[in-house]
Phi, psi and omega in degrees: 000323178297313180297323179296319178296314181296319178295324181295319185266359181299133177080010180259010182054060177066016181103348182299320182263010181290137174289167179299325179292315180296317179298318180296318179296318179297316181293327176294318178294322176301314180298321179293319178294317179300323180292337182251023182307120183274357187239101183290339180235069190293335185303322185287350182245021183282346183310140172127182179255121185247134184255126180290133175239337181202143177212149166237035185269113189300324183286346177273343186299317177299323178293316180295328180295339176302326181292350176273351177289132181307135177069011177236135184223138171278106185282318189202138171233126184224162178224119179255124183242131175242115178284335180290323180255357182054052180231156176229140172232116175265123185237145178228135177243127177247147178227150174221174178300341186260322189207164171242132180229156181215152175214160184212163174229128181255148183215160169250157179215161173232145181278125181251340177198175179300343181234354188239138172234149174257129189243141174224116181281140187244320192208141172253146181231128178245116181273148175300142180296146175265113183283133180282145180289335180224131179287121184261081184266127179291158179289328181224156179216136180269119179235112180052042177084358179257130179274108185257128177281131178258007182304321180299340181278346185301326183292343181263359187291325181303302177301324180293320178297322178296317179295318180294321178300321177296320177296320180299318179294328181290319187264353187298330183267002182288141177282160176298149176267123181251131184230126176293148180255108183266171169095168182291335183290359177284346184262138181207177175221159183215127176246126178267119186257347174209136178204129167219196185288345183250319196227145179226134173241125180229151177234135178235190182285359175246354179140211191245142172227142174241125184229153178242140177298138190305321184271006184285145176290347178295340178282347181283121179231000000 
């Protein structure tokens, strides 16, 4: 059933591009897994790095929509949980033909029940972009339903790569930018409704997330 869920949401950009039929099928599989949850006390087993594969979490939708901008892609969204320090780090990696950039938000949490934690976000971190040695420009790009050829731009890539490399050398030594997260919206809660060694389903005050443990074979596609 787990593999069926992962196969169902594969290629939907974390659920953002899922059709209503695919979304309904995914939510039905989620409900079946939750009903068969093998871990009655999931909070104690939350440790590790979890990779997002599907969400119906409303507050994530603006972030996922960034991936619809031409030449920009949301590569990875992950959540690292440490039970020893009672901390969470939510990380996002974005990529473009020129660079890869990442940012994260760190939080502390307290355990409120065998399945529920209360979360408070403290700080955001923006890392300097990692400039690519070679600009990876696609041959074609879809813009508002029109297939646009980028082949004429290939002749300009050499000078552009040199300029980008110079920028990369300038910013490579910069430290990450850390920004405190103020306000009441920093507080949230999370209930884990399914957990095993491979897969986790959690629900918060913004919706549903399905994540896979980083070392799990379920990530192999």
